[in-house]
PDB file of C-alpha atoms in Angstrom:
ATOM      1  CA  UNK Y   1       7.326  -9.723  17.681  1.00  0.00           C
ATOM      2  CA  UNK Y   2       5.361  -8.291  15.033  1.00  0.00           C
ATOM      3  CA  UNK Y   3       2.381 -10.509  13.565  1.00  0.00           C
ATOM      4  CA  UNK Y   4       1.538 -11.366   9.780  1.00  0.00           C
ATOM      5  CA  UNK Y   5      -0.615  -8.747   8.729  1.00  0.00           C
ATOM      6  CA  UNK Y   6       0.815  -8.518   5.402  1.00  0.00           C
ATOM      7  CA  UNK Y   7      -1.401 -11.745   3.442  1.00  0.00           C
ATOM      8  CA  UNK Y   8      -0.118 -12.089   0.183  1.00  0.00           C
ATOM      9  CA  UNK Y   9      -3.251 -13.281  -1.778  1.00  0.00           C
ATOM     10  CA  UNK Y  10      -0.703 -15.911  -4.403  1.00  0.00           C
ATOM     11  CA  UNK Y  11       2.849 -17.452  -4.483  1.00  0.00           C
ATOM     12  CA  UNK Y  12       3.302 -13.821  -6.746  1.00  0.00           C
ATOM     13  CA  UNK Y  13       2.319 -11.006  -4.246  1.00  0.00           C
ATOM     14  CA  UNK Y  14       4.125 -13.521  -1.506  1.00  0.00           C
ATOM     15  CA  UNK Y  15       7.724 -13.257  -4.095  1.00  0.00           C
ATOM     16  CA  UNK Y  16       7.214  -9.876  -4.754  1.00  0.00           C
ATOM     17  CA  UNK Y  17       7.219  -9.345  -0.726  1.00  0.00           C
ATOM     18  CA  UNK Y  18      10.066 -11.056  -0.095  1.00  0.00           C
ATOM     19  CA  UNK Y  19      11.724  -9.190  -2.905  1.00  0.00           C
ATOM     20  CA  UNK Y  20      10.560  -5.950  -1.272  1.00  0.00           C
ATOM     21  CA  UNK Y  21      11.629  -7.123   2.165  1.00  0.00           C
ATOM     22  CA  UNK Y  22      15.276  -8.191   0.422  1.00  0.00           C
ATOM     23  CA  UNK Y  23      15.684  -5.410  -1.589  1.00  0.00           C
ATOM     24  CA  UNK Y  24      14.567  -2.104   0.155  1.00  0.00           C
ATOM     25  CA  UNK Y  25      15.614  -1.378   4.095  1.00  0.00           C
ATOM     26  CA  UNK Y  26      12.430   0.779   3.319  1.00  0.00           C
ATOM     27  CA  UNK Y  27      10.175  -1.560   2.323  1.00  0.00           C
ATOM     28  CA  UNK Y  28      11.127  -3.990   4.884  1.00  0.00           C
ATOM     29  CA  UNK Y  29      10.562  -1.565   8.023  1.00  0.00           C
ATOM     30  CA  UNK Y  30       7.275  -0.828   6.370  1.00  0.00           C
ATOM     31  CA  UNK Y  31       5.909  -4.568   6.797  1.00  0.00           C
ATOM     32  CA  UNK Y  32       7.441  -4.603   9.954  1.00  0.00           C
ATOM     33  CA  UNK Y  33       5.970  -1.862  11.057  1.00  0.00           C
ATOM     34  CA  UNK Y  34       2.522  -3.249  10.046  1.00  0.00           C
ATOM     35  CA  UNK Y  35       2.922  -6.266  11.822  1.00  0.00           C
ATOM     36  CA  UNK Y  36       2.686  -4.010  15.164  1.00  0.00           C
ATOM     37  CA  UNK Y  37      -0.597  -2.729  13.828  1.00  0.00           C
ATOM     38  CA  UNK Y  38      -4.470  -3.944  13.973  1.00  0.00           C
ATOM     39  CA  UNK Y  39      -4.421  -3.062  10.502  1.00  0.00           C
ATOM     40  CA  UNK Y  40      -4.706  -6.708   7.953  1.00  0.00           C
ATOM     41  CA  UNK Y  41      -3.422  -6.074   4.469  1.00  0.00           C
ATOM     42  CA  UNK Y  42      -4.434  -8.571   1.866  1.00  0.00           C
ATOM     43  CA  UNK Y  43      -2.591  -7.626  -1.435  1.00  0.00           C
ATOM     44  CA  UNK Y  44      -2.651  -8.972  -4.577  1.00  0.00           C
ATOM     45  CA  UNK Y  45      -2.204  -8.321  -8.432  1.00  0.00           C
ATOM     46  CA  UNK Y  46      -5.384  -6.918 -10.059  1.00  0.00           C
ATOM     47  CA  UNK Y  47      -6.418  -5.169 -13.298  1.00  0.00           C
ATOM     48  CA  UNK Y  48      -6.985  -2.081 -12.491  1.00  0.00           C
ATOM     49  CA  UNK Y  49      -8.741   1.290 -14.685  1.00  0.00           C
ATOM     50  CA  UNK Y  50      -6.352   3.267 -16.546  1.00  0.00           C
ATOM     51  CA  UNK Y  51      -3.513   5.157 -15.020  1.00  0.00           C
ATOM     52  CA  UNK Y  52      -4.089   3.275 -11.673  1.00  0.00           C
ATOM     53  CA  UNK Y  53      -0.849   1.414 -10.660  1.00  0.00           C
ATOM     54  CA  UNK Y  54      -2.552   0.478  -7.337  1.00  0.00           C
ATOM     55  CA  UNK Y  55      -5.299   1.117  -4.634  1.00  0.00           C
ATOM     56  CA  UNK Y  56      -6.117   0.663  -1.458  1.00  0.00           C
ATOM     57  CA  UNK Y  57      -9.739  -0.269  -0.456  1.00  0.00           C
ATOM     58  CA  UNK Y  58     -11.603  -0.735   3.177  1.00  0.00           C
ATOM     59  CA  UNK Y  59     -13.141  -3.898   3.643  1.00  0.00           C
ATOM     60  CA  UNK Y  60     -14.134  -4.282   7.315  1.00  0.00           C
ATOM     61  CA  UNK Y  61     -13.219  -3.691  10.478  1.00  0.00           C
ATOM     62  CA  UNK Y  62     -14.286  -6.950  13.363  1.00  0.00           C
ATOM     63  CA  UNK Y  63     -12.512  -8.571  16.070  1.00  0.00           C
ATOM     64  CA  UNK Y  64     -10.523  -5.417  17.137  1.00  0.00           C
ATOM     65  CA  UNK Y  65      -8.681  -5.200  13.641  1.00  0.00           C
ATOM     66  CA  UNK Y  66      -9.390  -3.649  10.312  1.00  0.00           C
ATOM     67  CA  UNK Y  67      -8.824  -4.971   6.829  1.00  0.00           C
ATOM     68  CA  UNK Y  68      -7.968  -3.661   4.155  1.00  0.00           C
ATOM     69  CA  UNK Y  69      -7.523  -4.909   0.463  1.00  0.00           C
ATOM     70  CA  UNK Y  70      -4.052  -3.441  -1.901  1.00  0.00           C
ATOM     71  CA  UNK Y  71      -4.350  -3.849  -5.299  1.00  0.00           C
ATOM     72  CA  UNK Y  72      -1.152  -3.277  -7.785  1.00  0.00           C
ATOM     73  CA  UNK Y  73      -1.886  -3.377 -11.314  1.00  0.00           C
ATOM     74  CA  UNK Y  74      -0.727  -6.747 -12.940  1.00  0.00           C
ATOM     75  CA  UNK Y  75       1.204  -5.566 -16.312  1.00  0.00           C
ATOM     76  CA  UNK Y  76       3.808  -3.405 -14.441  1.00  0.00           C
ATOM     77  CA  UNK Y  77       7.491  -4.429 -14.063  1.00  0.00           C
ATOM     78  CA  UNK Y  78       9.008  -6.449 -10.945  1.00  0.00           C
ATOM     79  CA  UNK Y  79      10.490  -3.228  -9.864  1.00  0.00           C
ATOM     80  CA  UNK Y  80       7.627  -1.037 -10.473  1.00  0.00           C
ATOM     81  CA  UNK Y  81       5.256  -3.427  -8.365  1.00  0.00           C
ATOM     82  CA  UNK Y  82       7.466  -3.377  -5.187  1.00  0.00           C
ATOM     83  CA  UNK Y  83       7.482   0.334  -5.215  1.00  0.00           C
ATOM     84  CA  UNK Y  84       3.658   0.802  -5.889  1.00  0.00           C
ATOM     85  CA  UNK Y  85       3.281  -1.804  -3.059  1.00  0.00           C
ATOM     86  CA  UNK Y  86       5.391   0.269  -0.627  1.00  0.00           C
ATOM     87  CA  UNK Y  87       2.962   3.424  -1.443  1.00  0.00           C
ATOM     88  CA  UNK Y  88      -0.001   1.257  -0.662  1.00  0.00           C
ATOM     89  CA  UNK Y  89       1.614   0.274   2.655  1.00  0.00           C
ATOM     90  CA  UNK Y  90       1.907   3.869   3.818  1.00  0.00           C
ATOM     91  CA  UNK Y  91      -1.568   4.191   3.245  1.00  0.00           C
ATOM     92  CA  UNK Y  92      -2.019   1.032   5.610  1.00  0.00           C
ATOM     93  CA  UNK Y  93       0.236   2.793   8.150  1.00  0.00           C
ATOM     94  CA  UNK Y  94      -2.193   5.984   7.844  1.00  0.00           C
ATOM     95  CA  UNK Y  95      -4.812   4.155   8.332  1.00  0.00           C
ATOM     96  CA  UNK Y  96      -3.432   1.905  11.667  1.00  0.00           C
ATOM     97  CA  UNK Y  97      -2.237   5.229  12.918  1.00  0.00           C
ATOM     98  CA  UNK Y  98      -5.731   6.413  13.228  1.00  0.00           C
ATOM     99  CA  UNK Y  99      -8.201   4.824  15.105  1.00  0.00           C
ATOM    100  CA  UNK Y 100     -11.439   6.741  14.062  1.00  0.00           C
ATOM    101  CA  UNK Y 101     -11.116   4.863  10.641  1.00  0.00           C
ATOM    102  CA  UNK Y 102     -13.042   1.578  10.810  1.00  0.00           C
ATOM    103  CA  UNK Y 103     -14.945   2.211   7.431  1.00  0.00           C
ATOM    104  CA  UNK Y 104     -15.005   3.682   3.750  1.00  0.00           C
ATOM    105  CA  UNK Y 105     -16.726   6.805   5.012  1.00  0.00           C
ATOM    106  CA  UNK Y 106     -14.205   7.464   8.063  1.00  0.00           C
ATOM    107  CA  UNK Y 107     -11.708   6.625   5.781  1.00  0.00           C
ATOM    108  CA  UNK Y 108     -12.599   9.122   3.150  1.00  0.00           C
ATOM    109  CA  UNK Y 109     -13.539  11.396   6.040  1.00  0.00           C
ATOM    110  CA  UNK Y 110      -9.740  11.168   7.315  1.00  0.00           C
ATOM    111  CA  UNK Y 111      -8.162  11.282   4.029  1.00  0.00           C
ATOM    112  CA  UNK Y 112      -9.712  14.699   3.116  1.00  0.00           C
ATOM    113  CA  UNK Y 113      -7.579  15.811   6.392  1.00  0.00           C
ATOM    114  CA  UNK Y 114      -4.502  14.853   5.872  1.00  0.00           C
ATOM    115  CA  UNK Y 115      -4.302  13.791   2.190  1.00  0.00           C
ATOM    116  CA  UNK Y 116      -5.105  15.236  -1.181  1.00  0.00           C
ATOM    117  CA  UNK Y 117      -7.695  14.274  -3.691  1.00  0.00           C
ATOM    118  CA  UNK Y 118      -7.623  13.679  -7.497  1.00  0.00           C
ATOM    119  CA  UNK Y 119     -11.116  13.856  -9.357  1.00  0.00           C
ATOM    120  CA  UNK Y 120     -11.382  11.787 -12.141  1.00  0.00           C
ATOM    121  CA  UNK Y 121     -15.014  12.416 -13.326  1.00  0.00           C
ATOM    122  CA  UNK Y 122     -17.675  10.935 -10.647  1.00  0.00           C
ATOM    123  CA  UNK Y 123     -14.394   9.104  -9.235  1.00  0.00           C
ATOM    124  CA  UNK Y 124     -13.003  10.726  -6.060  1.00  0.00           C
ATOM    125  CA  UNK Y 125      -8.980   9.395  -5.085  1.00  0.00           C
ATOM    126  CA  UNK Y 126      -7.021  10.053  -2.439  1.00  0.00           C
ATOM    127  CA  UNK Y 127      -3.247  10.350  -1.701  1.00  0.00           C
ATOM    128  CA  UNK Y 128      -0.773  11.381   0.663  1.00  0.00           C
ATOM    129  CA  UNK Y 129       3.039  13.400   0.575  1.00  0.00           C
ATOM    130  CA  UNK Y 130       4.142  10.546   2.739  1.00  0.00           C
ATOM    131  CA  UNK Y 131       3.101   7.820   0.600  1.00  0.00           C
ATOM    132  CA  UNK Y 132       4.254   9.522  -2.425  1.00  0.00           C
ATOM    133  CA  UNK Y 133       7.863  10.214  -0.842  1.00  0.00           C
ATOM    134  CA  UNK Y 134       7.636   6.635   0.388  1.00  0.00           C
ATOM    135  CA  UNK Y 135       6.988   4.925  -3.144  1.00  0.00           C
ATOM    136  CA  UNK Y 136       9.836   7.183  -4.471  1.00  0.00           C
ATOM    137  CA  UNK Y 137      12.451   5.950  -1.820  1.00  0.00           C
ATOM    138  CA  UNK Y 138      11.316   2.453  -2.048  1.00  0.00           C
ATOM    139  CA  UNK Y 139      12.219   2.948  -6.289  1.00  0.00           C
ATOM    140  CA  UNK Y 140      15.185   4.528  -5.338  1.00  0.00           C
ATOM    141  CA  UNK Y 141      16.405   1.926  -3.510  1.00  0.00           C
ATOM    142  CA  UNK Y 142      15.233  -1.018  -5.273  1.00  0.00           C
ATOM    143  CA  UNK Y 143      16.502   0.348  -8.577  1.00  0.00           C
ATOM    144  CA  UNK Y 144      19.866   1.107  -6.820  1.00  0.00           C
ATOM    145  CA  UNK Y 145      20.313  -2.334  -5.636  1.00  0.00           C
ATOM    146  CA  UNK Y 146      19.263  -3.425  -9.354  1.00  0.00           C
ATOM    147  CA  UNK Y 147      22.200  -1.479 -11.245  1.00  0.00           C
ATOM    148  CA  UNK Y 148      24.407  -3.359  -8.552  1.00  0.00           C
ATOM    149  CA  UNK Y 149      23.801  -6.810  -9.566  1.00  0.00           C
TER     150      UNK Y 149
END
């Protein structure tokens, strides 16, 4: 069975989870998906620079798994969290689906491979096509299921 990889950081990120989980078929395959992976996800609200709905950073890798830190910027709607989250967690799967990452400069090494950057001044960010389809479907459905009720 998969393990808890997915650490909500506060009783927030752990609602906003199990919203995601409840609320998106999507969403929900993505943390289970993680929870076959060596990759650790702590996420939690932040306040992040301007335009930045959220992040992912590198922390460490030890013990035979890597961590990883997701940030979602704190002032956005319910909605608009759990679909920022679910773009973050592709970039978790990314990551656990390559093994040569175990740092920031593998990472950013990897990243210019498959991704895309955006330069904002000295700032260098990446993305992916996946992540970015899988934030939209995750809205999609989340929104969907909010017209419902």
């Amino acid at each position: 069975p998969p393990r808890s990889t997915l650490r909500p950081m506060d009783a927030q990120m752990r609602g906003l989870v199990q919203a995601g989980r409840e609320e998106s078929p999507s969403f929900s395959a993505l943390v289970d998906r993680l929870g076959t992976t060596d990759v650790v996800v702590y996420v939690q609200c932040a306040r992040l620079r301007s335009h930045v709905d959220g992040e992912l950073t590198f922390l460490s890798a030890a013990g035979g798994l890597r961590y990883v830190v997701v940030q979602v910027a704190w002032h956005l709607p319910r909605l608009r969290k759990i679909a920022i989250l679910g773009h973050e967690l592709q970039h978790a799967i990314e990551i656990a689906e390559r093994p040569e990452i175990v740092d920031s400069t593998t990472l950013a090494r990897a990243y210019e491979q498959f991704g895309f950057t955006r330069r904002a001044g000295s700032r260098v960010d990446f993305d992916t096509a996946a992540a970015i389809r899988t934030g939209t479907m995750i809205w999609r459905e989340v929104t969907l299921r909010s017209e419902g009720d």
